[in-house]
Coordinates of C-alpha atoms and ligand atoms in Angstrom, one line a residue:
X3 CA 18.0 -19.6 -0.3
X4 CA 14.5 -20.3 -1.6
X5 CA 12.2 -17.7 -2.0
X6 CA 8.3 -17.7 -1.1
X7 CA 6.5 -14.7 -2.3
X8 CA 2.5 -14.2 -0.8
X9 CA 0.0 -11.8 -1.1
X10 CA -2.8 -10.3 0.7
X11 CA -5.6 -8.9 -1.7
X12 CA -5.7 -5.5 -1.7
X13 CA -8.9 -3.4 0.1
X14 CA -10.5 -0.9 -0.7
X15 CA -10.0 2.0 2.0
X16 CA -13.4 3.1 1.7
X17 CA -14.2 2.4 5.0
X18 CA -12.3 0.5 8.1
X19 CA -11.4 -2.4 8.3
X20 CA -13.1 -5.2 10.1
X21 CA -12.6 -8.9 11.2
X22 CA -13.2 -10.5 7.4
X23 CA -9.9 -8.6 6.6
X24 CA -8.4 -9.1 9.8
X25 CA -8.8 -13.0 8.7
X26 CA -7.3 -12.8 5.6
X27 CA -4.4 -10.4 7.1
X28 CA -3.5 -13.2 9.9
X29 CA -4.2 -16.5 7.9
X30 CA -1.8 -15.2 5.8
X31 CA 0.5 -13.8 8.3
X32 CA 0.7 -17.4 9.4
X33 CA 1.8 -18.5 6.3
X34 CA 4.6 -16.1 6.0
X35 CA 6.1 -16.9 9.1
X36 CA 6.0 -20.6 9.1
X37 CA 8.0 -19.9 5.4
X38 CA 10.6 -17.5 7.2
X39 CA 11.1 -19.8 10.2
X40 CA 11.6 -23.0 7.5
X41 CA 14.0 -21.2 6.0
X42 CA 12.7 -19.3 3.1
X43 CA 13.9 -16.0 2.1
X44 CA 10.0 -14.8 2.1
X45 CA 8.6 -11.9 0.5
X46 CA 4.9 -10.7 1.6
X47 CA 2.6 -7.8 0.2
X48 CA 0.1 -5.9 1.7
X49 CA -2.0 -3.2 1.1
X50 CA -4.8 -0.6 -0.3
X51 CA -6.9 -0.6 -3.6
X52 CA -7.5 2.9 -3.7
X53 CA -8.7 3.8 -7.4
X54 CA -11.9 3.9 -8.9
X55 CA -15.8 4.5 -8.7
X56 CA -17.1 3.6 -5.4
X57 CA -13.6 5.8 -3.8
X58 CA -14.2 8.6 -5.7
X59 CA -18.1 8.7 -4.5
X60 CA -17.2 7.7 -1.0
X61 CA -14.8 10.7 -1.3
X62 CA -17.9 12.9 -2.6
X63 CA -20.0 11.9 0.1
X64 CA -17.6 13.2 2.9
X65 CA -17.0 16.2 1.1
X66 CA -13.1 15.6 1.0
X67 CA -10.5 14.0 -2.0
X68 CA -10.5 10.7 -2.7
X69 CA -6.4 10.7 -2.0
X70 CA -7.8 11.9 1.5
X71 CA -10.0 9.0 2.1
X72 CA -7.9 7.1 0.9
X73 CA -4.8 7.8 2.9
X74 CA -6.9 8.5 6.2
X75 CA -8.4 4.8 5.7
X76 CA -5.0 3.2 4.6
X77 CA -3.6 4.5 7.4
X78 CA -6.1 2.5 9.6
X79 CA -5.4 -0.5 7.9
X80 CA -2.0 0.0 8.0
X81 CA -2.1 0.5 12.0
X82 CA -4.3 -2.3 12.6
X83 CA -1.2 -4.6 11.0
X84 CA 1.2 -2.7 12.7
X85 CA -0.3 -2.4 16.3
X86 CA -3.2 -4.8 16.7
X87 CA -2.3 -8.0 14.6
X88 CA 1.0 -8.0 14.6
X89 CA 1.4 -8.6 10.6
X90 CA 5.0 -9.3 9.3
X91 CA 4.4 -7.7 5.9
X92 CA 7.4 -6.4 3.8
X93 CA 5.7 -3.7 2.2
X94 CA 1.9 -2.0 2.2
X95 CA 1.4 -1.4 -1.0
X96 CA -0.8 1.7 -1.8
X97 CA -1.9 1.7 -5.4
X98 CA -1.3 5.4 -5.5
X99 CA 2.2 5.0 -5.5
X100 CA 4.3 6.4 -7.9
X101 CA 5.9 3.3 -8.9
X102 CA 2.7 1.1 -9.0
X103 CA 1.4 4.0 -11.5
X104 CA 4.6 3.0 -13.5
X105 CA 3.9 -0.6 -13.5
X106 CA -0.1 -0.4 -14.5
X107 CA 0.8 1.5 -17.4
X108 CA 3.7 -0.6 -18.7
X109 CA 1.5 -4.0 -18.4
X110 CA -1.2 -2.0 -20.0
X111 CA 1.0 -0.8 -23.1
X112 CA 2.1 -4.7 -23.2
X113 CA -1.6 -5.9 -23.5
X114 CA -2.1 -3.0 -26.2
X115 CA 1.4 -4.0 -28.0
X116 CA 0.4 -8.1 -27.9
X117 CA -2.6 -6.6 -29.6
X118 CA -4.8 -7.4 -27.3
X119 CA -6.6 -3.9 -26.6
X120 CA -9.1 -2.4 -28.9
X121 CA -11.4 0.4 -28.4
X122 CA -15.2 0.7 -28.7
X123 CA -18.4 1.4 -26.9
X124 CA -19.2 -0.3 -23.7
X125 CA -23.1 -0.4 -22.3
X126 CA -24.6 -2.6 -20.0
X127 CA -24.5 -2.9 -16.1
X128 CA -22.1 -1.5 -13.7
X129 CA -22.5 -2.3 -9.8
X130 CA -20.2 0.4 -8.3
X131 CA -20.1 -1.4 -5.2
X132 CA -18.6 -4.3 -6.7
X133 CA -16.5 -2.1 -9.0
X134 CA -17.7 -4.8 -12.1
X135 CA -19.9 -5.0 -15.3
X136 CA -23.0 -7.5 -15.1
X137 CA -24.7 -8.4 -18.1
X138 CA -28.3 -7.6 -18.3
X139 CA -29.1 -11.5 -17.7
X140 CA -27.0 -11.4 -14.6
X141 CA -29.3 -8.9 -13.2
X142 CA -32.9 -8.3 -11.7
X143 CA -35.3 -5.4 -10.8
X144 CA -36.3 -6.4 -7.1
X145 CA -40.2 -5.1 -6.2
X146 CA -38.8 -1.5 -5.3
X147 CA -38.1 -1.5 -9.2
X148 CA -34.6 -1.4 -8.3
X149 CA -31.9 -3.1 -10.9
X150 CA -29.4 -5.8 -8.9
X151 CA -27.0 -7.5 -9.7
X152 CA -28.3 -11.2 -8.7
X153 CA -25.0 -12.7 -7.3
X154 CA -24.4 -10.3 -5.2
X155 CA -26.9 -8.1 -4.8
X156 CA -25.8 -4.4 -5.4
X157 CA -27.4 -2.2 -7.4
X158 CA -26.4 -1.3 -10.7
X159 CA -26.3 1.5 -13.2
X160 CA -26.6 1.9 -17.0
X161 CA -23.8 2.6 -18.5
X162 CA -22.8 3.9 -21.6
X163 CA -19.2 4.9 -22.6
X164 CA -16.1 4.6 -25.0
X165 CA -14.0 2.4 -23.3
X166 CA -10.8 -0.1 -24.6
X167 CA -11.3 -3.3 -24.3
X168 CA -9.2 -6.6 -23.5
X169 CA -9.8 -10.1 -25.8
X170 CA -10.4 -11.9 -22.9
X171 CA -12.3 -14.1 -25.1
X172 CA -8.8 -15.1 -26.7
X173 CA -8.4 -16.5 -23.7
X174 CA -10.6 -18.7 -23.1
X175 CA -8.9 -22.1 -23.8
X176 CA -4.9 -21.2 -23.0
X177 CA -6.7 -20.5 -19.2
X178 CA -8.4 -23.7 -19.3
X179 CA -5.2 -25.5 -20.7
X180 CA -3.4 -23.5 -17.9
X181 CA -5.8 -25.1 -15.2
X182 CA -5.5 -28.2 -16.4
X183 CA -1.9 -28.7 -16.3
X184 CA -1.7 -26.5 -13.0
X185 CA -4.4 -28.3 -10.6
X186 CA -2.9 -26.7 -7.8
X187 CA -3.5 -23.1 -9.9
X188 CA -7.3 -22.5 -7.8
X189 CA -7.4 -24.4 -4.2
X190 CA -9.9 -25.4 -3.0
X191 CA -10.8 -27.5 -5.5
X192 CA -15.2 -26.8 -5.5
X193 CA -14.0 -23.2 -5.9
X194 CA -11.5 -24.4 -8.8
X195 CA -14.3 -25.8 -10.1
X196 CA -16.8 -23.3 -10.4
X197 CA -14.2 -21.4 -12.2
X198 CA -13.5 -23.2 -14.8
X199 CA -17.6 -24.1 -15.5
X200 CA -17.5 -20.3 -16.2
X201 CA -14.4 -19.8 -18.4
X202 CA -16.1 -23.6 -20.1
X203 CA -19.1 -21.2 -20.9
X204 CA -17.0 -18.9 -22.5
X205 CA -15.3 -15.2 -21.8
X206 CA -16.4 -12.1 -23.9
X207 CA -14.2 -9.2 -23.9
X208 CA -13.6 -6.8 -20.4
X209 CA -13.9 -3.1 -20.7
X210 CA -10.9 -2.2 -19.4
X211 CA -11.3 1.5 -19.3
X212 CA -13.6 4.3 -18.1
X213 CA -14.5 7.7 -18.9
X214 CA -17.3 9.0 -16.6
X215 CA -14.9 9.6 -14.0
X216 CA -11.0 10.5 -13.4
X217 CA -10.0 8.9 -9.9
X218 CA -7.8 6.0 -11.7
X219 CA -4.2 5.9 -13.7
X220 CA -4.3 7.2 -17.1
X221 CA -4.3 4.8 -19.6
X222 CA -0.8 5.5 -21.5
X223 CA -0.8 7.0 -25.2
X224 CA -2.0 4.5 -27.8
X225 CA 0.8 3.9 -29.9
X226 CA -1.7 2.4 -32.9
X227 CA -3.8 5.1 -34.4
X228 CA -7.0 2.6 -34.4
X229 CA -6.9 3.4 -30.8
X230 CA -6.4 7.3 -30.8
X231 CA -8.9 9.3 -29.0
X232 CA -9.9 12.7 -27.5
X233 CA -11.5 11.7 -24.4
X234 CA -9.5 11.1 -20.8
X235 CA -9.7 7.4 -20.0
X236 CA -8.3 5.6 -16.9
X237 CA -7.6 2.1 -16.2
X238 CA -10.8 0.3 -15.2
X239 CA -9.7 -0.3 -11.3
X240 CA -9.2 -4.1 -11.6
X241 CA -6.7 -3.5 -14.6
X242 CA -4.7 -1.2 -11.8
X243 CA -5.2 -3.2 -8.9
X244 CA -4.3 -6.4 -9.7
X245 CA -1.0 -5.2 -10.8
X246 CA -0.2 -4.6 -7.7
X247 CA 1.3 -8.2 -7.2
X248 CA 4.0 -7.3 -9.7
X249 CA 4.1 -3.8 -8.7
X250 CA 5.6 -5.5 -5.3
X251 CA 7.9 -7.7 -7.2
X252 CA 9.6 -4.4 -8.6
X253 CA 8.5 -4.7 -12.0
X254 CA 8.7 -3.5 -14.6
X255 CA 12.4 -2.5 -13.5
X256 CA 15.1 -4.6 -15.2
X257 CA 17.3 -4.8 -12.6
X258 CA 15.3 -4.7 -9.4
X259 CA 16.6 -6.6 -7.0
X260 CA 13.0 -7.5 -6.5
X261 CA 12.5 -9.3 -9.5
X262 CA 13.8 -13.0 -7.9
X263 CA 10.4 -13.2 -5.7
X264 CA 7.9 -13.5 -9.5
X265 CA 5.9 -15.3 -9.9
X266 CA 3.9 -15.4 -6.9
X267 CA 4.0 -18.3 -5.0
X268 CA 0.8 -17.1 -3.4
X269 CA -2.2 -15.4 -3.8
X270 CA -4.6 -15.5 -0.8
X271 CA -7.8 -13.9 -1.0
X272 CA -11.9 -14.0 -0.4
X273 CA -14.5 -16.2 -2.5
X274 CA -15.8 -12.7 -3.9
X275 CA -13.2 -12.3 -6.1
X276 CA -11.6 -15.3 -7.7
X277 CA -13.3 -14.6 -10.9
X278 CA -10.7 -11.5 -11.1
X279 CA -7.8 -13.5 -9.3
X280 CA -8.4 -17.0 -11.5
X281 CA -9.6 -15.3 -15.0
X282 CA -8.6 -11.7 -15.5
X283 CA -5.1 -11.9 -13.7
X284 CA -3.9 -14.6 -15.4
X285 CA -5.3 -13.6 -19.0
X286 CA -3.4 -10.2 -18.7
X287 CA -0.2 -11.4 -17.6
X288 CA -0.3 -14.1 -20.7
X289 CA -0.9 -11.3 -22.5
X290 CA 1.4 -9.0 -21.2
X291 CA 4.2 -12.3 -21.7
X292 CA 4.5 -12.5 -18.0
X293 CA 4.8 -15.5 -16.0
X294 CA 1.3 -16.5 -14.0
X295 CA 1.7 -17.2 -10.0
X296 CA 1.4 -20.2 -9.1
X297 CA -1.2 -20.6 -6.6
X298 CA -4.6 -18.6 -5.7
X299 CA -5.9 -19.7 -2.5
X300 CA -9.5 -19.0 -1.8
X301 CA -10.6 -18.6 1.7
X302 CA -14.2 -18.2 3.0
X303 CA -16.1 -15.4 4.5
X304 CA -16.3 -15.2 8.0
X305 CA -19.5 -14.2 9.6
X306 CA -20.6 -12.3 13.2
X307 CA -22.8 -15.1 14.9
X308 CA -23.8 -16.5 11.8
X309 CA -24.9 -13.7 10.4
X310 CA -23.4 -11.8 7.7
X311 CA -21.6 -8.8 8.4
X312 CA -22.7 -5.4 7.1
X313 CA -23.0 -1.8 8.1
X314 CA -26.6 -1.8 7.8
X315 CA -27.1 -4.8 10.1
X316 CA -25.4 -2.6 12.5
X317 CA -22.9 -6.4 13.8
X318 CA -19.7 -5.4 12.0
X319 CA -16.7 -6.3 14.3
X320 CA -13.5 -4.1 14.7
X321 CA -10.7 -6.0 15.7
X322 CA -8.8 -3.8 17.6
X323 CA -12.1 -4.4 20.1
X324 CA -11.9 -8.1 19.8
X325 CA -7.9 -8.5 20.4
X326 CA -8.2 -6.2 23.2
X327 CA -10.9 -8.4 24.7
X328 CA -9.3 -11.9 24.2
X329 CA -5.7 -11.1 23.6
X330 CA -4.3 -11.3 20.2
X331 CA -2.6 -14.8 20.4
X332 CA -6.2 -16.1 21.0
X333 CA -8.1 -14.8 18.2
X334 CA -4.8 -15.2 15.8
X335 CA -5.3 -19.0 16.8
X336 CA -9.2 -19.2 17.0
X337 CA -9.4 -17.8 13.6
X338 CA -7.5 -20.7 12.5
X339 CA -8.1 -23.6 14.4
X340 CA -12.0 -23.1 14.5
X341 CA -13.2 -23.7 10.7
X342 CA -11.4 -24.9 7.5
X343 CA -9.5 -22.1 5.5
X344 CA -11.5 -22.3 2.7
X345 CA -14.8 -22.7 4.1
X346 CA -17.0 -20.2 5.6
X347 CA -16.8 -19.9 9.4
X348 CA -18.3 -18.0 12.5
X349 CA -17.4 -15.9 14.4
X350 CA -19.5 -16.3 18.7
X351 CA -18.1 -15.0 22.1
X352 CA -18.3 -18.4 23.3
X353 CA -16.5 -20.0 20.4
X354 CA -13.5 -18.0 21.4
X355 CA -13.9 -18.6 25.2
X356 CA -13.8 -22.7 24.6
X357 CA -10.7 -22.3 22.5
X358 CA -9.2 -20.3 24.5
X359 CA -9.5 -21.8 28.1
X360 CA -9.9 -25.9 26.6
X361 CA -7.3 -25.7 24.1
X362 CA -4.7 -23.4 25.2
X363 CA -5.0 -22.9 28.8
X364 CA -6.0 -26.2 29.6
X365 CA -4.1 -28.1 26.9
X366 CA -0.8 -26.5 26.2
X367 CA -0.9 -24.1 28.8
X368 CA -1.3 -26.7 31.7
X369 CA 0.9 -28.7 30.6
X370 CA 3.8 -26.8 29.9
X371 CA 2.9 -24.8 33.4
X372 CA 2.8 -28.4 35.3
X373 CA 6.0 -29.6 33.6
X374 CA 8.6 -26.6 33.9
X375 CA 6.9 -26.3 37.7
X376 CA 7.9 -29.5 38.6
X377 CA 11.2 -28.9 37.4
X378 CA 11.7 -25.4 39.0
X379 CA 10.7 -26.9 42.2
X380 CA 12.3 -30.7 42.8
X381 CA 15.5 -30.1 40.0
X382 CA 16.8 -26.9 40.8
X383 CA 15.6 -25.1 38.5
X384 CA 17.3 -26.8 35.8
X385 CA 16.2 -29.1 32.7
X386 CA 17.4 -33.2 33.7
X387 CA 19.1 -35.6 31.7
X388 CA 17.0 -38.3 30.5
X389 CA 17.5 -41.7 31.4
X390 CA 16.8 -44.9 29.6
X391 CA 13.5 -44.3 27.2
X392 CA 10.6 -46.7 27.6
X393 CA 8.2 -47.6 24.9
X394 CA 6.1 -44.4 26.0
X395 CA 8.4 -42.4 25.9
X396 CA 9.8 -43.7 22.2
X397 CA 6.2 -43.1 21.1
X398 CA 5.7 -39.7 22.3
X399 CA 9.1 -38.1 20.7
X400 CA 8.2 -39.8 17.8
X401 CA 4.8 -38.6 16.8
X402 CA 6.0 -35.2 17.8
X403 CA 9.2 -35.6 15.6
X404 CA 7.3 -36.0 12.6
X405 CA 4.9 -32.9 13.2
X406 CA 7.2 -30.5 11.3
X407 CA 6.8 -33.0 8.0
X408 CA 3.4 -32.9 8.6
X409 CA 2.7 -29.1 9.3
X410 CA 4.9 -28.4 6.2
X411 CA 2.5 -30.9 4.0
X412 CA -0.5 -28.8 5.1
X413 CA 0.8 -25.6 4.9
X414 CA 1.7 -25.7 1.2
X415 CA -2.3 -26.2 0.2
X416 CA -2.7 -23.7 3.7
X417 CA -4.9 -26.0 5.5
X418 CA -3.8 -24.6 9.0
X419 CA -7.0 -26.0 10.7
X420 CA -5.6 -29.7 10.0
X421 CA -2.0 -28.3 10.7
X422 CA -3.4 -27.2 14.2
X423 CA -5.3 -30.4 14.4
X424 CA -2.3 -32.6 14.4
X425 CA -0.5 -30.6 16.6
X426 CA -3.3 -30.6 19.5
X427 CA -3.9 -34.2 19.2
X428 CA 0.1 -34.9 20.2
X429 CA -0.7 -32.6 23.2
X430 CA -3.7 -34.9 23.9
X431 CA -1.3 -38.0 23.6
X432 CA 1.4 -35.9 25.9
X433 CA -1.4 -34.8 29.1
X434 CA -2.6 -38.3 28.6
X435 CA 0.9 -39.7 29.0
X436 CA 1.6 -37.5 31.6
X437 CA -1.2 -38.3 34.0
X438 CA -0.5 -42.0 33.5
X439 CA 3.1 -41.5 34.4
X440 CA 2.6 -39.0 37.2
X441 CA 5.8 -37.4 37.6
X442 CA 4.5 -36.0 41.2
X443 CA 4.5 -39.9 42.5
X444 CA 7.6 -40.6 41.1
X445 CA 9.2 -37.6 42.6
X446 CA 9.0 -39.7 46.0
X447 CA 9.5 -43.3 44.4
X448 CA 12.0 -43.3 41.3
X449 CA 13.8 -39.5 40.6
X450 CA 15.3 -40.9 37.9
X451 CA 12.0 -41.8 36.0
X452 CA 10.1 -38.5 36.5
X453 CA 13.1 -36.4 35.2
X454 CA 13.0 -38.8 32.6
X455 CA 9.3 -38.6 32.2
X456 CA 9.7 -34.1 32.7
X457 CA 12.8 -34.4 29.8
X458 CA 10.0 -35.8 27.4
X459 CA 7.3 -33.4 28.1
X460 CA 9.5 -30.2 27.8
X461 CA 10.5 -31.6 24.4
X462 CA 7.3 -32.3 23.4
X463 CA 6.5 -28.1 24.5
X464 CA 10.1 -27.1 23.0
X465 CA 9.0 -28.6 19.6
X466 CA 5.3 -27.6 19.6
X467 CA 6.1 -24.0 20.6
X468 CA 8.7 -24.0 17.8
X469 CA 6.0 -24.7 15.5
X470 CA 3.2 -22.4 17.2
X471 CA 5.3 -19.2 16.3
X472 CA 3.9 -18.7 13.5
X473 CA 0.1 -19.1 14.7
X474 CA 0.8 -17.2 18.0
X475 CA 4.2 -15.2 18.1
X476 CA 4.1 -14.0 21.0
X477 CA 2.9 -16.5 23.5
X478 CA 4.9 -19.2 21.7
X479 CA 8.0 -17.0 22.2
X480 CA 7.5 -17.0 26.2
X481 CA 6.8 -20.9 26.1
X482 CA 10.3 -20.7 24.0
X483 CA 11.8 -18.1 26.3
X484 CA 10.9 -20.1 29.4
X485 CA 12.6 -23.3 28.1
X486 CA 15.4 -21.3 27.8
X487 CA 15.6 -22.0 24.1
X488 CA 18.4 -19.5 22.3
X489 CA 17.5 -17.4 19.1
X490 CA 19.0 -19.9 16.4
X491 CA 19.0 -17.9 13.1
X492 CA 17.3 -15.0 11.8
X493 CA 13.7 -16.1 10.8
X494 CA 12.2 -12.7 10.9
X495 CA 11.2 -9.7 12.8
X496 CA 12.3 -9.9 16.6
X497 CA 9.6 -10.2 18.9
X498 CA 8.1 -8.2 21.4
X499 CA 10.9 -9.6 24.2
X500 CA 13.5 -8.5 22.0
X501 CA 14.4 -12.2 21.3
X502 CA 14.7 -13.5 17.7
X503 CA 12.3 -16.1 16.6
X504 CA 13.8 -19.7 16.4
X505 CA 14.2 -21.4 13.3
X506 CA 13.2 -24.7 12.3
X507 CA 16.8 -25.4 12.1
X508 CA 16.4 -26.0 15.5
X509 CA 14.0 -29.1 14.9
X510 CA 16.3 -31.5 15.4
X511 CA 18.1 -30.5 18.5
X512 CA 17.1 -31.9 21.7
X513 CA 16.4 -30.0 24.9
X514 CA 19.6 -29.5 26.4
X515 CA 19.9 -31.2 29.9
X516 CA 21.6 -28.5 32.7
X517 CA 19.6 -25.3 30.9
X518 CA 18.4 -23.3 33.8
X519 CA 14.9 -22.2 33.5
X520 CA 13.5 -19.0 35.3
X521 CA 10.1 -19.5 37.7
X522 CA 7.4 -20.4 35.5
X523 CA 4.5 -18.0 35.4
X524 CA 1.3 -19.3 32.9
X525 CA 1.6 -18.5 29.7
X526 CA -2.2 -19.0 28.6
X527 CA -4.5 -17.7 31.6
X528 CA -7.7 -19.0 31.4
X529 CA -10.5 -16.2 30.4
X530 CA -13.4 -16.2 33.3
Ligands
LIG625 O1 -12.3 -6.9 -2.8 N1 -14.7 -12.6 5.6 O2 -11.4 -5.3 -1.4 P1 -12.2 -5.5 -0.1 C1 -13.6 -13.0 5.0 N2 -10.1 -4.2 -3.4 N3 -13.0 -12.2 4.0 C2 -13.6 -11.1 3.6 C3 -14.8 -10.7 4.2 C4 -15.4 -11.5 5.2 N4 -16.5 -11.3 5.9 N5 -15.2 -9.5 3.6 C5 -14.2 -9.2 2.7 C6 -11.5 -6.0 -2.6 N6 -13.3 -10.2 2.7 C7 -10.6 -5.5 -3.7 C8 -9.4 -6.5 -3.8 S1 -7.1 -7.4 -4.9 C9 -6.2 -7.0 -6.3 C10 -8.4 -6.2 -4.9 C11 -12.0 -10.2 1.9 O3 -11.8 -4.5 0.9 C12 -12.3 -10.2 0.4 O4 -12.7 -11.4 -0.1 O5 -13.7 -5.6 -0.5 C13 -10.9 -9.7 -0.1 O6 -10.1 -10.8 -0.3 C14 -10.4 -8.8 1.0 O7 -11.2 -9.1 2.2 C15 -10.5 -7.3 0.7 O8 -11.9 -7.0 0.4

């Protein structure tokens, strides 16, 4: 079996979550599902950053240990997977595990034995917000005198330490040769871009370590004398948490059984931080003589009514509020279908209410509710045997035959928006064909033609509803439930009624004439 192996990044549990992480959590969600229902033998990490700077102060602030905040917050994160967006992860990674503090410090003592770690005096700019050094050009004093770090804004503090650092600069051209033979390395390709104008420019070395503080894992004893030292140092918190992603794949353990899912096939994370996902992460694992995954995929930020979202703008959105209000197969789907992956996107009350009543209840929802209807009614209750296929009918099973090809061509470079695209444009053709057939007329003039005309339709909601598992488990599992589809294979966690999801195995198979089908109740209600 092949295996898929995706990531989430990893937050920081300073705080709780809210919908910009819920994004990234489902989007990715998404992805591991469609893998495990096409057959893959999928792998997928989630978790908590919970070293460094900004935690420790945090910590400070609320007068309580950073491990405290850090597990009350992970905790919330983990819960909102758990029991508001239904997130199939396979493990939630804390980077205060023991075995993760295992793994930093072996890729650290592989950088040091490659000879890539030396030690020295690091002063310049440090935004702890952004837990990352600016140089003093990559900074301004706004008119409160108040140094920030342009790009993003967050102030920043002089600082002055011994700290080890990594020869990024070595780097420079085996990451450019990297992206060049690798195209598919960064998606999408204006955020590939702009990475690779900044490694063009030229990398200087990355203070790796710090001593001002001790919330981090040690850095391991120097087995050089160069690099000796009295003072404490701990991994700088990008060292540590970017690690994680082998952390998961049981590294540095020989024999884990783990070991099969690296490289990653995935990365997915926000346009903040490909610098450290696209530059840093693949310079340490060359370094460390570790393979490089093999796709980071950069998603955009989503925003509250346009606006961006931040505590002191009082408009941050918790998502447990938001599922509760529109259900969680809505906003799963919304999230999705409304903007491009990697572009930035909005978030309005009335975006959500026209997806939810046009496209699903309307669209999908109507249609399935009008065809199995008809069918409970006139047929007994039970799916009829087709009879000779016109032209329309030909047409209709075919685009929908090929949809699996295409959703699998748009999933690997993640563009669920066109995935979802292609799939609502077949339901367009099928309500169109539909009300030009009228099954209710036929009912009285040729029985043999509507169930003819009903077969089609159901297959067309069989094979869409197979698909949609992944976007919306659990409405596509009544849709699947009320076609009186069996389980066909173990694609992944059971679902809420208990049944197993149905594999894409199933694709081919035809909706069995003669299955009985229970009284249809709308799946997708309309939100008034
Ligand atoms: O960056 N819309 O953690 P984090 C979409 N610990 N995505 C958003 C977003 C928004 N409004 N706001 C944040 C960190 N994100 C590090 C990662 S990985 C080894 C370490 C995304 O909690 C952000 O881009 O600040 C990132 O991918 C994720 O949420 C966690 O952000």
């Amino acid at each position: 079996m092949n295996t898929y192996y995706l990531t989430t990044a990893i937050a920081y549990p300073n705080g709780e979550p809210h919908i910009g992480h819920a994004y990234e959590y489902v989007a990715t969600d998404v992805m591991a599902r469609f893998k495990r229902l096409d057959g893959y033998d999928v792998r997928f990490l989630t978790g908590t950053d919970e070293h460094g700077q900004k935690m420790q102060q945090t910590a400070q602030d609320e007068g309580i240990s950073p491990l405290e905040l850090a597990t009350r917050n992970a905790d919330v994160f983990q819960k909102m997977d758990d029991e508001v967006l239904d997130i199939s992860y396979d493990r939630f990674i804390r980077t205060t595990d023991a075995d993760h503090k295992a793994s930093a410090q072996e890729i650290w003592r592989r950088m040091e034995a490659a000879g890539d770690i030396y030690l020295d005096t690091y002063s310049g700019w440090y935004s702890v917000r952004d837990e990352r050094f600016f140089t003093e050009e990559e900074t301004h004093v706004n008119d409160d005198g108040v140094r920030l770090a342009t790009e993003t804004g967050t102030e920043v503090t002089w600082t002055e330490e011994e700290s080890y650092f990594f020869r990024l600069s070595k780097y420079t051209e085996p990451l450019l040769e990297h992206y060049k033979a690798n195209p598919d390395f960064i998606a999408p390709t204006t955020r590939a871009n702009e990475v690779i104008r900044f490694v063009e420019s030229g990398l200087e070395d990355l203070s790796i370590s710090r001593t001002s503080f001790d919330w981090g894992i040690p850095v391991p004893k120097p087995s050089r004398p160069e690099l000796l030292t009295d003072k404490n140092h701990v991994m700088y918190v990008w060292v540590d948490a970017l690690t994680n992603y082998i952390t998961g794949a049981g590294f540095p353990d020989p024999d884990s059984e783990l070991k099969r899912y690296w490289p990653a096939d995935l990365h997915v994370i926000g346009k903040d931080i490909s610098r450290f996902h696209c530059i840093f992460w693949p310079a340490f694992l060359m370094s460390a003589g570790i393979e490089l995954p093999k796709r980071v995929m950069i998603h955009g930020f989503l925003n509250n009514e346009g606006e961006k979202m931040s505590k002191s703008l009082g408009n941050v959105v918790h998502p447990a509020g938001w599922v509760e209000r529109y259900g969680l197969d809505t906003v799963r789907f919304f999230l999705l279908r409304e903007f491009p992956f990697g572009s930035d996107g909005s978030y309005t009350h009335d975006g959500v209410i026209r997806r939810k009543n046009a496209d699903l209840s309307n669209n999908l929802g109507n249609l399935a509710q009008r065809s199995l209807s008809m069918v409970y009614k006139n047929l007994d209750a039970q799916v009829p045997e087709p009879g000779e296929l016109t032209q329309q009918d030909e047409q209709i099973l075919a685009e929908v035959d090929g949809l699996l090809e295409t959703w699998r061509e748009y999933f690997e470079v993640q563009d669920f928006y066109r995935a979802l695209g292609a799939a609502w444009k077949i339901l367009d053709h099928t309500n169109e064909y539909f009300a030009d057939q009228q099954p209710w007329v036929l009912r009285k003039t040729d029985e043999a033609r509507m169930k003819t005309v009903l077969w089609v339709t159901l297959e067309v909601v069989r094979k869409i509803a197979l698909l949609l598992q992944a976007v919306m488990p659990e409405a596509a599992t009544k849709l699947l439930d009320a076609l009186g589809i069996e389980a066909s294979a173990d694609a992944g966690k059971t679902n809420a009624s208990g049944q197993g999801p149905r594999s894409y195995a199933a694709w081919d198979d035809k909706i069995a004439a003669g299955t009985s089908i229970d009284k249809p109740t709308p799946v997708f209600p309309r939100h008034e």
